[in-house]
């Protein structure tokens, strides 16, 4: 990509927050997304931990070995 194309693509993603309600909505959405990201990361860790406890951590035979 050229710099010009990159700038044009960045401009397409710009959203103007012109009212205080727009700003508040943006802040709330950003906060919710941060919280969701954290929850997803934790749940992934729980899945990996659970798989390790069940002996599915790669050390034993897998279902495809049967």
Short mmCIF file of C-alpha atoms in Angstrom, two decimals, residues 3-32:
data_model
loop_
_atom_site.label_atom_id
_atom_site.label_comp_id
_atom_site.label_asym_id
_atom_site.label_seq_id
_atom_site.Cartn_x
_atom_site.Cartn_y
_atom_site.Cartn_z
CA UNK A 3 0.82 6.16 2.11
CA UNK A 4 -2.03 7.81 0.25
CA UNK A 5 -4.06 4.59 0.19
CA UNK A 6 -3.39 3.99 3.87
CA UNK A 7 -4.56 7.50 4.76
CA UNK A 8 -7.71 7.12 2.65
CA UNK A 9 -8.50 3.80 4.33
CA UNK A 10 -7.96 5.37 7.76
CA UNK A 11 -10.34 8.21 6.86
CA UNK A 12 -13.02 5.67 5.97
CA UNK A 13 -12.83 4.35 9.53
CA UNK A 14 -13.11 7.77 11.19
CA UNK A 15 -16.32 8.45 13.07
CA UNK A 16 -17.00 11.95 14.31
CA UNK A 17 -18.47 12.23 17.78
CA UNK A 18 -20.26 15.54 17.54
CA UNK A 19 -22.64 15.43 20.48
CA UNK A 20 -22.09 14.66 24.12
CA UNK A 21 -24.46 11.69 23.69
CA UNK A 22 -22.20 10.32 20.92
CA UNK A 23 -19.21 10.61 23.24
CA UNK A 24 -21.04 8.90 26.11
CA UNK A 25 -22.22 6.11 23.81
CA UNK A 26 -18.67 5.61 22.54
CA UNK A 27 -17.29 5.45 26.09
CA UNK A 28 -19.95 2.93 27.13
CA UNK A 29 -19.35 0.72 24.09
CA UNK A 30 -15.58 0.86 24.61
CA UNK A 31 -16.00 -0.09 28.26
CA UNK A 32 -18.35 -2.95 27.38
#
